[in-house]
Amino acid sequence: MKIKLLMAGLLGLVSATAFAQKGELNNAKEEYEKYSGLRGQPAMATMANQSLTNAKTSIDKAAANEKTAALPLTFAVKGSIYSALALQDTVATTSLPLFTTADEALKKAKELDTKGESKKMIDDAYLNLAQYQLTKGVKEYSSAKYDLAYRSFDYYRTVLPEDTNAIYYTGLAAANAKNYPAAISNYSKLVTTKYSKNAGVYLDLSSLYLASKDTANALKTVAEGVSKYPTVSDLRKREIEISLQTGKEKEVLDKIQAALAADPKNKTLYYYAGLTYSQTADTYVKELAATKDAAAKAKLQTSKADAYVKAGEMYKKALEIDPNYFEANLNYGYVILNPAIDAYNAANKLPANKQKEYDAAIAKAKAQFEQAKPYLVKAAELQPKSIDALQNLRTYYLGVKDDANATKIKAQIDALPAN
């Protein structure tokens, strides 16, 4: 009889001990839930912090006891409590160990929680860790520690894979760290979403492809951007630039002409057509500088002049629709001005014994300068702080030998802010 009583007492002691440890786990969970309900309320800050402290004390005991250490709930609760502690701690040296402990506990919780009983708790704790890494990443990015910022933002993104800000920050940090594959991967994902700034992302993505020397994907990307955002001038300009670099001038002109056929009153499309011809002319200018053969130079000079004429026709059509179109005025003035500069320079290279030819050449150049004047003046009036507009206008005054006005414009240029 005494033996039976003794055995009953021992069994009761074992049950009480196990219950005590499960009580610590339950207490940790309850205290954490109390903290979760109180946090964010300034008047309850002290009570919330005490609950979190109590929760940590209990979960540490539960995690140290062999009866509860391996339970999925223990890992889930521990991850939750430590994630909150990490988020609350603003000192990197002390918060990072808390983050690491939380991250390890949550990984184990996901592995063991095969029935998904603690899924919501685990997911909410990961949100804490994502916020922690976002804050950390912002500080690292601000300090130009782009590699570290990329890793922090990428953790944030893995927790919230569809969050457009998470994708953007990760791509941005990767781009600045010159981790082009990671940047391209994130930006490629971002343009498939409804991110509000995707026009700029398309431009950045094309730049990343160019930096990776992948002009085919750069052109494909920017063309897709133009199709989605046809009014964004920077995208259209980039498409033109890459098309010219890859020898696809005809393709881009065909696209613009097709768009004009559907929308013949679109001033911007005429401007883009003019810009395409202008940039084509600029490529001839570069070739001229590198060419020594007289016949080849003459051919390039003719091609350049022809491209400027075609550009002028497009800019003029844009101005017929909107006389106050700044870019069209600026560029139309320039394409008229350019051959005038060539004629002026050629006249000044004539020998001294060719005075008659010189006078005729200067008169011809001056007439061309005068044709450009209305557009150059208009551009400077529309945007009086545009250095391009002022420099073009000053070139006109120098060409017609109006030194007083050239000096006046120079003073305006010098007064502009350095940036």
Short mmCIF file of C-alpha atoms in Angstrom, two decimals:
data_model
loop_
_atom_site.label_atom_id
_atom_site.label_comp_id
_atom_site.label_asym_id
_atom_site.label_seq_id
_atom_site.Cartn_x
_atom_site.Cartn_y
_atom_site.Cartn_z
CA MET A 1 0.00 0.00 0.00
CA LYS A 2 2.81 2.37 0.78
CA ILE A 3 4.51 1.49 -2.50
CA LYS A 4 1.38 2.43 -4.46
CA LEU A 5 1.10 5.72 -2.64
CA LEU A 6 4.75 6.47 -3.32
CA MET A 7 4.36 5.76 -7.07
CA ALA A 8 1.29 7.98 -7.21
CA GLY A 9 3.28 10.78 -5.60
CA LEU A 10 6.12 10.44 -8.07
CA LEU A 11 3.74 10.47 -11.05
CA GLY A 12 2.09 13.58 -9.67
CA LEU A 13 5.47 15.30 -9.35
CA VAL A 14 6.41 14.49 -12.97
CA SER A 15 3.06 15.80 -14.26
CA ALA A 16 3.40 18.98 -12.23
CA THR A 17 6.91 19.60 -13.58
CA ALA A 18 5.80 19.12 -17.19
CA PHE A 19 2.81 21.34 -16.57
CA ALA A 20 5.08 24.03 -15.10
CA GLN A 21 7.21 24.13 -18.25
CA LYS A 22 4.16 24.20 -20.53
CA GLY A 23 2.90 26.95 -18.27
CA GLU A 24 6.01 28.99 -19.12
CA LEU A 25 5.35 28.49 -22.82
CA ASN A 26 1.70 29.47 -22.46
CA ASN A 27 2.66 32.43 -20.31
CA ALA A 28 5.19 33.58 -22.94
CA LYS A 29 2.51 33.34 -25.64
CA GLU A 30 -0.05 35.20 -23.53
CA GLU A 31 2.38 37.95 -22.54
CA TYR A 32 3.45 38.40 -26.18
CA GLU A 33 -0.18 38.63 -27.29
CA LYS A 34 -0.76 41.21 -24.57
CA TYR A 35 2.26 43.17 -25.86
CA SER A 36 0.97 42.96 -29.44
CA GLY A 37 -2.37 44.39 -28.38
CA LEU A 38 -0.82 47.26 -26.43
CA ARG A 39 2.07 48.33 -28.65
CA GLY A 40 1.48 51.41 -30.72
CA GLN A 41 -0.52 53.02 -27.90
CA PRO A 42 1.72 55.69 -26.28
CA ALA A 43 -0.24 55.60 -23.01
CA MET A 44 0.33 51.84 -22.76
CA ALA A 45 4.02 51.82 -23.69
CA THR A 46 5.28 50.93 -20.20
CA MET A 47 2.78 48.10 -19.81
CA ALA A 48 3.54 46.79 -23.31
CA ASN A 49 7.29 46.75 -22.65
CA GLN A 50 6.78 44.93 -19.34
CA SER A 51 4.70 42.29 -21.12
CA LEU A 52 7.44 41.82 -23.70
CA THR A 53 10.05 41.47 -20.94
CA ASN A 54 7.86 38.92 -19.17
CA ALA A 55 7.36 37.06 -22.43
CA LYS A 56 11.13 36.83 -23.00
CA THR A 57 11.73 35.51 -19.47
CA SER A 58 9.13 32.78 -19.92
CA ILE A 59 10.15 31.73 -23.44
CA ASP A 60 13.81 31.47 -22.43
CA LYS A 61 12.78 29.04 -19.67
CA ALA A 62 10.54 27.05 -22.01
CA ALA A 63 13.26 26.89 -24.67
CA ALA A 64 15.79 25.63 -22.13
CA ASN A 65 13.64 22.76 -20.89
CA GLU A 66 13.82 19.44 -22.72
CA LYS A 67 10.06 18.94 -22.39
CA THR A 68 9.18 22.04 -24.43
CA ALA A 69 12.41 22.99 -26.24
CA ALA A 70 11.60 21.11 -29.45
CA LEU A 71 7.91 22.07 -29.76
CA PRO A 72 6.95 23.98 -32.93
CA LEU A 73 5.04 26.49 -30.80
CA THR A 74 8.13 27.20 -28.70
CA PHE A 75 10.11 28.18 -31.81
CA ALA A 76 7.19 30.24 -33.15
CA VAL A 77 6.73 32.13 -29.88
CA LYS A 78 10.47 32.61 -29.44
CA GLY A 79 10.80 33.96 -32.99
CA SER A 80 7.92 36.34 -32.39
CA ILE A 81 9.26 37.68 -29.09
CA TYR A 82 12.83 38.10 -30.31
CA SER A 83 11.67 39.71 -33.57
CA ALA A 84 9.82 42.33 -31.53
CA LEU A 85 12.87 42.87 -29.32
CA ALA A 86 15.10 43.30 -32.38
CA LEU A 87 12.71 45.79 -33.95
CA GLN A 88 12.50 47.75 -30.71
CA ASP A 89 16.28 47.93 -30.21
CA THR A 90 17.87 50.82 -32.14
CA VAL A 91 21.50 49.89 -31.38
CA ALA A 92 22.94 47.67 -34.12
CA THR A 93 25.39 45.77 -31.91
CA THR A 94 22.63 44.59 -29.57
CA SER A 95 19.74 44.34 -32.01
CA LEU A 96 21.52 42.14 -34.56
CA PRO A 97 21.93 39.16 -32.16
CA LEU A 98 18.22 39.46 -31.33
CA PHE A 99 17.41 39.45 -35.06
CA THR A 100 19.61 36.41 -35.65
CA THR A 101 17.98 34.49 -32.79
CA ALA A 102 14.50 35.34 -34.11
CA ASP A 103 15.42 34.39 -37.68
CA GLU A 104 16.81 31.02 -36.62
CA ALA A 105 13.79 30.28 -34.41
CA LEU A 106 11.34 31.13 -37.18
CA LYS A 107 13.14 28.93 -39.70
CA LYS A 108 12.85 26.04 -37.26
CA ALA A 109 9.21 26.87 -36.54
CA LYS A 110 8.34 26.75 -40.26
CA GLU A 111 10.13 23.43 -40.60
CA LEU A 112 8.32 21.81 -37.63
CA ASP A 113 4.87 23.38 -37.97
CA THR A 114 3.70 20.90 -40.62
CA LYS A 115 0.03 21.44 -39.77
CA GLY A 116 0.26 25.23 -40.02
CA GLU A 117 -1.06 25.76 -36.51
CA SER A 118 1.31 28.68 -35.89
CA LYS A 119 1.39 30.05 -39.45
CA LYS A 120 -0.12 33.45 -38.62
CA MET A 121 2.23 33.94 -35.68
CA ILE A 122 5.24 33.01 -37.81
CA ASP A 123 4.14 35.27 -40.70
CA ASP A 124 3.58 38.22 -38.34
CA ALA A 125 7.00 37.71 -36.77
CA TYR A 126 8.62 37.72 -40.21
CA LEU A 127 6.96 41.07 -40.84
CA ASN A 128 8.84 42.38 -37.80
CA LEU A 129 12.10 41.08 -39.24
CA ALA A 130 11.27 42.56 -42.66
CA GLN A 131 10.71 45.96 -41.05
CA TYR A 132 13.98 45.57 -39.16
CA GLN A 133 15.89 44.88 -42.38
CA LEU A 134 14.15 47.71 -44.21
CA THR A 135 15.21 50.22 -41.56
CA LYS A 136 18.71 48.76 -41.53
CA GLY A 137 18.90 48.88 -45.33
CA VAL A 138 17.85 52.54 -45.48
CA LYS A 139 20.66 53.48 -43.08
CA GLU A 140 23.18 51.44 -45.07
CA TYR A 141 22.04 52.93 -48.37
CA SER A 142 22.26 56.47 -46.94
CA SER A 143 25.85 55.67 -45.93
CA ALA A 144 26.62 54.44 -49.49
CA LYS A 145 27.08 50.86 -48.20
CA TYR A 146 25.21 49.55 -51.20
CA ASP A 147 26.27 45.89 -50.93
CA LEU A 148 25.00 45.73 -47.34
CA ALA A 149 21.85 47.64 -48.26
CA TYR A 150 21.16 45.19 -51.06
CA ARG A 151 21.33 42.23 -48.67
CA SER A 152 19.07 43.97 -46.14
CA PHE A 153 16.50 44.97 -48.74
CA ASP A 154 16.63 41.51 -50.32
CA TYR A 155 15.65 39.95 -46.98
CA TYR A 156 12.76 42.41 -46.80
CA ARG A 157 11.79 41.40 -50.35
CA THR A 158 11.88 37.65 -49.61
CA VAL A 159 9.37 38.19 -46.80
CA LEU A 160 7.15 40.38 -49.00
CA PRO A 161 7.90 39.17 -52.55
CA GLU A 162 5.01 41.09 -54.15
CA ASP A 163 5.66 44.39 -52.34
CA THR A 164 6.68 46.82 -55.09
CA ASN A 165 8.70 49.03 -52.75
CA ALA A 166 10.63 45.97 -51.55
CA ILE A 167 11.42 45.00 -55.15
CA TYR A 168 12.38 48.56 -56.08
CA TYR A 169 14.66 49.14 -53.08
CA THR A 170 16.41 45.82 -53.68
CA GLY A 171 16.95 46.61 -57.36
CA LEU A 172 18.11 50.15 -56.62
CA ALA A 173 20.69 49.03 -54.05
CA ALA A 174 21.91 46.27 -56.39
CA ALA A 175 22.28 48.77 -59.24
CA ASN A 176 24.34 51.12 -57.09
CA ALA A 177 26.46 48.19 -55.92
CA LYS A 178 27.03 47.37 -59.62
CA ASN A 179 25.43 43.98 -59.04
CA TYR A 180 23.78 44.19 -62.44
CA PRO A 181 22.29 40.67 -62.61
CA ALA A 182 20.45 41.19 -59.30
CA ALA A 183 19.35 44.69 -60.32
CA ILE A 184 18.08 43.46 -63.70
CA SER A 185 16.22 40.58 -62.06
CA ASN A 186 14.41 42.87 -59.62
CA TYR A 187 13.60 45.62 -62.12
CA SER A 188 12.37 43.00 -64.63
CA LYS A 189 9.99 41.75 -61.95
CA LEU A 190 8.93 45.29 -61.04
CA VAL A 191 7.81 46.26 -64.56
CA THR A 192 5.33 43.36 -64.50
CA THR A 193 3.57 44.94 -61.51
CA LYS A 194 1.41 48.05 -61.17
CA TYR A 195 4.22 50.07 -59.58
CA SER A 196 3.43 53.76 -60.03
CA LYS A 197 6.93 54.74 -61.21
CA ASN A 198 7.46 52.02 -63.79
CA ALA A 199 8.21 54.49 -66.60
CA GLY A 200 11.42 55.41 -64.78
CA VAL A 201 12.09 51.75 -63.99
CA TYR A 202 12.02 50.91 -67.72
CA LEU A 203 14.60 53.64 -68.31
CA ASP A 204 16.80 52.36 -65.47
CA LEU A 205 16.44 48.78 -66.68
CA SER A 206 17.60 49.75 -70.17
CA SER A 207 20.61 51.49 -68.57
CA LEU A 208 21.45 48.33 -66.64
CA TYR A 209 21.38 46.29 -69.84
CA LEU A 210 23.62 48.84 -71.52
CA ALA A 211 26.03 48.71 -68.57
CA SER A 212 26.04 44.92 -69.06
CA LYS A 213 26.76 45.46 -72.79
CA ASP A 214 23.46 43.84 -73.73
CA THR A 215 22.12 46.30 -76.31
CA ALA A 216 19.55 43.84 -77.65
CA ASN A 217 17.72 43.62 -74.32
CA ALA A 218 18.27 47.33 -73.70
CA LEU A 219 16.41 48.15 -76.92
CA LYS A 220 13.73 45.53 -76.27
CA THR A 221 13.16 46.94 -72.77
CA VAL A 222 12.93 50.57 -73.78
CA ALA A 223 10.66 49.72 -76.73
CA GLU A 224 8.30 47.99 -74.31
CA GLY A 225 8.46 51.06 -72.08
CA VAL A 226 7.59 53.35 -75.00
CA SER A 227 4.62 51.16 -75.91
CA LYS A 228 3.28 51.46 -72.35
CA TYR A 229 4.25 55.11 -71.74
CA PRO A 230 4.30 56.80 -75.18
CA THR A 231 4.25 60.33 -73.73
CA VAL A 232 7.42 59.90 -71.61
CA SER A 233 10.08 61.76 -73.60
CA ASP A 234 13.09 60.20 -71.87
CA LEU A 235 12.01 56.72 -72.92
CA ARG A 236 11.49 57.77 -76.53
CA LYS A 237 14.89 59.51 -76.56
CA ARG A 238 16.58 56.40 -75.17
CA GLU A 239 14.91 54.25 -77.83
CA ILE A 240 16.22 56.60 -80.51
CA GLU A 241 19.74 56.62 -79.03
CA ILE A 242 19.98 52.83 -78.79
CA SER A 243 18.39 52.35 -82.22
CA LEU A 244 21.03 54.59 -83.76
CA GLN A 245 23.82 52.81 -81.87
CA THR A 246 22.62 49.47 -83.20
CA GLY A 247 21.97 50.64 -86.75
CA LYS A 248 18.19 50.55 -86.42
CA GLU A 249 17.41 54.15 -87.41
CA LYS A 250 14.91 52.99 -90.04
CA GLU A 251 13.01 50.84 -87.54
CA VAL A 252 12.52 53.66 -85.06
CA LEU A 253 11.51 56.09 -87.80
CA ASP A 254 9.02 53.55 -89.14
CA LYS A 255 7.49 53.26 -85.66
CA ILE A 256 7.18 57.03 -85.33
CA GLN A 257 5.70 57.38 -88.82
CA ALA A 258 3.17 54.63 -88.06
CA ALA A 259 2.21 56.44 -84.87
CA LEU A 260 1.86 59.72 -86.82
CA ALA A 261 -0.42 58.05 -89.35
CA ALA A 262 -2.76 57.21 -86.47
CA ASP A 263 -2.27 60.58 -84.73
CA PRO A 264 -1.22 63.22 -87.31
CA LYS A 265 -1.72 66.14 -84.90
CA ASN A 266 0.71 64.81 -82.30
CA LYS A 267 3.42 67.47 -81.98
CA THR A 268 5.58 65.22 -79.80
CA LEU A 269 5.82 62.53 -82.47
CA TYR A 270 7.02 65.10 -85.02
CA TYR A 271 9.56 66.24 -82.44
CA TYR A 272 10.81 62.68 -81.95
CA ALA A 273 11.13 62.21 -85.70
CA GLY A 274 13.16 65.42 -85.84
CA LEU A 275 15.27 64.24 -82.93
CA THR A 276 16.00 60.97 -84.73
CA TYR A 277 17.26 62.83 -87.79
CA SER A 278 19.21 65.26 -85.57
CA GLN A 279 21.00 62.45 -83.78
CA THR A 280 21.69 60.76 -87.10
CA ALA A 281 23.34 63.98 -88.22
CA ASP A 282 25.38 64.04 -85.02
CA THR A 283 26.74 60.58 -85.83
CA TYR A 284 27.95 61.95 -89.17
CA VAL A 285 29.67 64.78 -87.30
CA LYS A 286 31.66 62.24 -85.27
CA GLU A 287 32.55 60.30 -88.42
CA LEU A 288 33.68 63.50 -90.12
CA ALA A 289 36.10 64.23 -87.29
CA ALA A 290 37.71 60.80 -87.74
CA THR A 291 37.79 60.80 -91.57
CA LYS A 292 40.73 62.16 -93.58
CA ASP A 293 39.80 61.10 -97.12
CA ALA A 294 38.44 64.15 -98.98
CA ALA A 295 35.83 62.23 -101.01
CA ALA A 296 34.58 60.40 -97.93
CA LYS A 297 34.39 63.65 -95.98
CA ALA A 298 32.38 65.29 -98.76
CA LYS A 299 29.93 62.39 -98.78
CA LEU A 300 29.54 62.53 -95.00
CA GLN A 301 29.05 66.29 -95.14
CA THR A 302 26.22 65.84 -97.65
CA SER A 303 24.61 63.13 -95.52
CA LYS A 304 24.86 65.34 -92.44
CA ALA A 305 23.28 68.31 -94.21
CA ASP A 306 20.48 66.11 -95.54
CA ALA A 307 19.75 64.73 -92.06
CA TYR A 308 19.56 68.24 -90.62
CA VAL A 309 17.17 69.31 -93.39
CA LYS A 310 14.87 66.37 -92.63
CA ALA A 311 15.11 67.11 -88.92
CA GLY A 312 14.14 70.72 -89.61
CA GLU A 313 11.08 69.62 -91.56
CA MET A 314 9.87 67.54 -88.60
CA TYR A 315 10.54 70.28 -86.02
CA LYS A 316 8.71 72.78 -88.23
CA LYS A 317 5.63 70.55 -88.33
CA ALA A 318 5.70 70.30 -84.54
CA LEU A 319 5.84 74.11 -84.32
CA GLU A 320 2.92 74.46 -86.73
CA ILE A 321 0.89 72.60 -84.11
CA ASP A 322 2.39 74.42 -81.10
CA PRO A 323 4.51 77.54 -81.75
CA ASN A 324 5.48 77.61 -78.05
CA TYR A 325 6.96 74.10 -78.02
CA PHE A 326 10.31 74.81 -76.36
CA GLU A 327 12.25 71.72 -77.45
CA ALA A 328 11.10 72.07 -81.05
CA ASN A 329 12.10 75.76 -81.14
CA LEU A 330 15.47 74.97 -79.57
CA ASN A 331 16.27 72.12 -81.93
CA TYR A 332 14.87 73.75 -85.07
CA GLY A 333 16.99 76.81 -84.40
CA TYR A 334 20.01 74.59 -83.94
CA VAL A 335 19.58 72.58 -87.17
CA ILE A 336 19.33 75.84 -89.11
CA LEU A 337 22.25 77.31 -87.19
CA ASN A 338 24.56 74.34 -87.79
CA PRO A 339 25.06 74.77 -91.57
CA ALA A 340 25.45 78.51 -90.99
CA ILE A 341 28.35 77.75 -88.62
CA ASP A 342 29.89 75.43 -91.23
CA ALA A 343 29.61 78.15 -93.90
CA TYR A 344 31.07 80.76 -91.52
CA ASN A 345 34.05 78.52 -90.63
CA ALA A 346 34.66 77.65 -94.28
CA ALA A 347 34.71 81.36 -95.20
CA ASN A 348 37.31 82.09 -92.52
CA LYS A 349 39.59 79.39 -93.96
CA LEU A 350 39.78 81.15 -97.34
CA PRO A 351 43.17 82.73 -98.17
CA ALA A 352 43.58 86.50 -97.86
CA ASN A 353 43.71 87.00 -101.64
CA LYS A 354 40.13 85.67 -102.02
CA GLN A 355 38.33 88.66 -100.55
CA LYS A 356 35.47 88.53 -103.03
CA GLU A 357 34.79 84.85 -102.32
CA TYR A 358 35.11 85.54 -98.60
CA ASP A 359 32.56 88.35 -98.68
CA ALA A 360 30.10 86.18 -100.61
CA ALA A 361 30.55 83.25 -98.21
CA ILE A 362 30.10 85.45 -95.13
CA ALA A 363 26.96 87.00 -96.64
CA LYS A 364 25.56 83.52 -97.27
CA ALA A 365 26.40 82.42 -93.73
CA LYS A 366 24.80 85.55 -92.28
CA ALA A 367 21.58 84.89 -94.22
CA GLN A 368 21.49 81.39 -92.75
CA PHE A 369 22.13 82.75 -89.26
CA GLU A 370 19.17 85.10 -89.70
CA GLN A 371 16.88 82.20 -90.62
CA ALA A 372 17.69 80.59 -87.28
CA LYS A 373 17.23 83.75 -85.20
CA PRO A 374 13.42 83.65 -84.61
CA TYR A 375 13.58 80.13 -83.17
CA LEU A 376 16.68 80.79 -81.09
CA VAL A 377 15.13 83.92 -79.60
CA LYS A 378 11.83 82.15 -78.96
CA ALA A 379 13.55 79.27 -77.16
CA ALA A 380 15.44 81.69 -74.90
CA GLU A 381 12.19 83.55 -74.17
CA LEU A 382 10.35 80.34 -73.31
CA GLN A 383 13.09 79.13 -70.97
CA PRO A 384 15.41 82.04 -70.09
CA LYS A 385 17.46 79.85 -67.74
CA SER A 386 18.19 77.13 -70.30
CA ILE A 387 21.93 77.06 -70.92
CA ASP A 388 21.39 75.33 -74.29
CA ALA A 389 19.00 78.02 -75.46
CA LEU A 390 21.32 80.82 -74.31
CA GLN A 391 24.44 79.27 -75.84
CA ASN A 392 22.71 78.78 -79.19
CA LEU A 393 21.49 82.38 -79.16
CA ARG A 394 24.99 83.62 -78.27
CA THR A 395 26.39 81.61 -81.20
CA TYR A 396 23.96 83.44 -83.48
CA TYR A 397 25.10 86.86 -82.20
CA LEU A 398 28.74 85.89 -82.64
CA GLY A 399 28.00 84.68 -86.17
CA VAL A 400 26.44 88.01 -87.19
CA LYS A 401 29.17 89.90 -85.31
CA ASP A 402 26.79 91.48 -82.81
CA ASP A 403 29.34 91.61 -80.00
CA ALA A 404 27.19 93.68 -77.65
CA ASN A 405 24.38 91.15 -77.54
CA ALA A 406 26.85 88.25 -77.48
CA THR A 407 28.43 89.79 -74.36
CA LYS A 408 25.00 90.31 -72.79
CA ILE A 409 24.05 86.66 -73.32
CA LYS A 410 27.43 85.54 -71.96
CA ALA A 411 26.68 87.43 -68.75
CA GLN A 412 23.31 85.63 -68.51
CA ILE A 413 25.03 82.28 -68.93
CA ASP A 414 27.64 83.13 -66.29
CA ALA A 415 24.88 84.11 -63.85
CA LEU A 416 23.21 80.70 -64.08
CA PRO A 417 23.64 78.33 -61.10
CA ALA A 418 26.59 75.96 -61.44
CA ASN A 419 24.27 72.95 -61.54
#
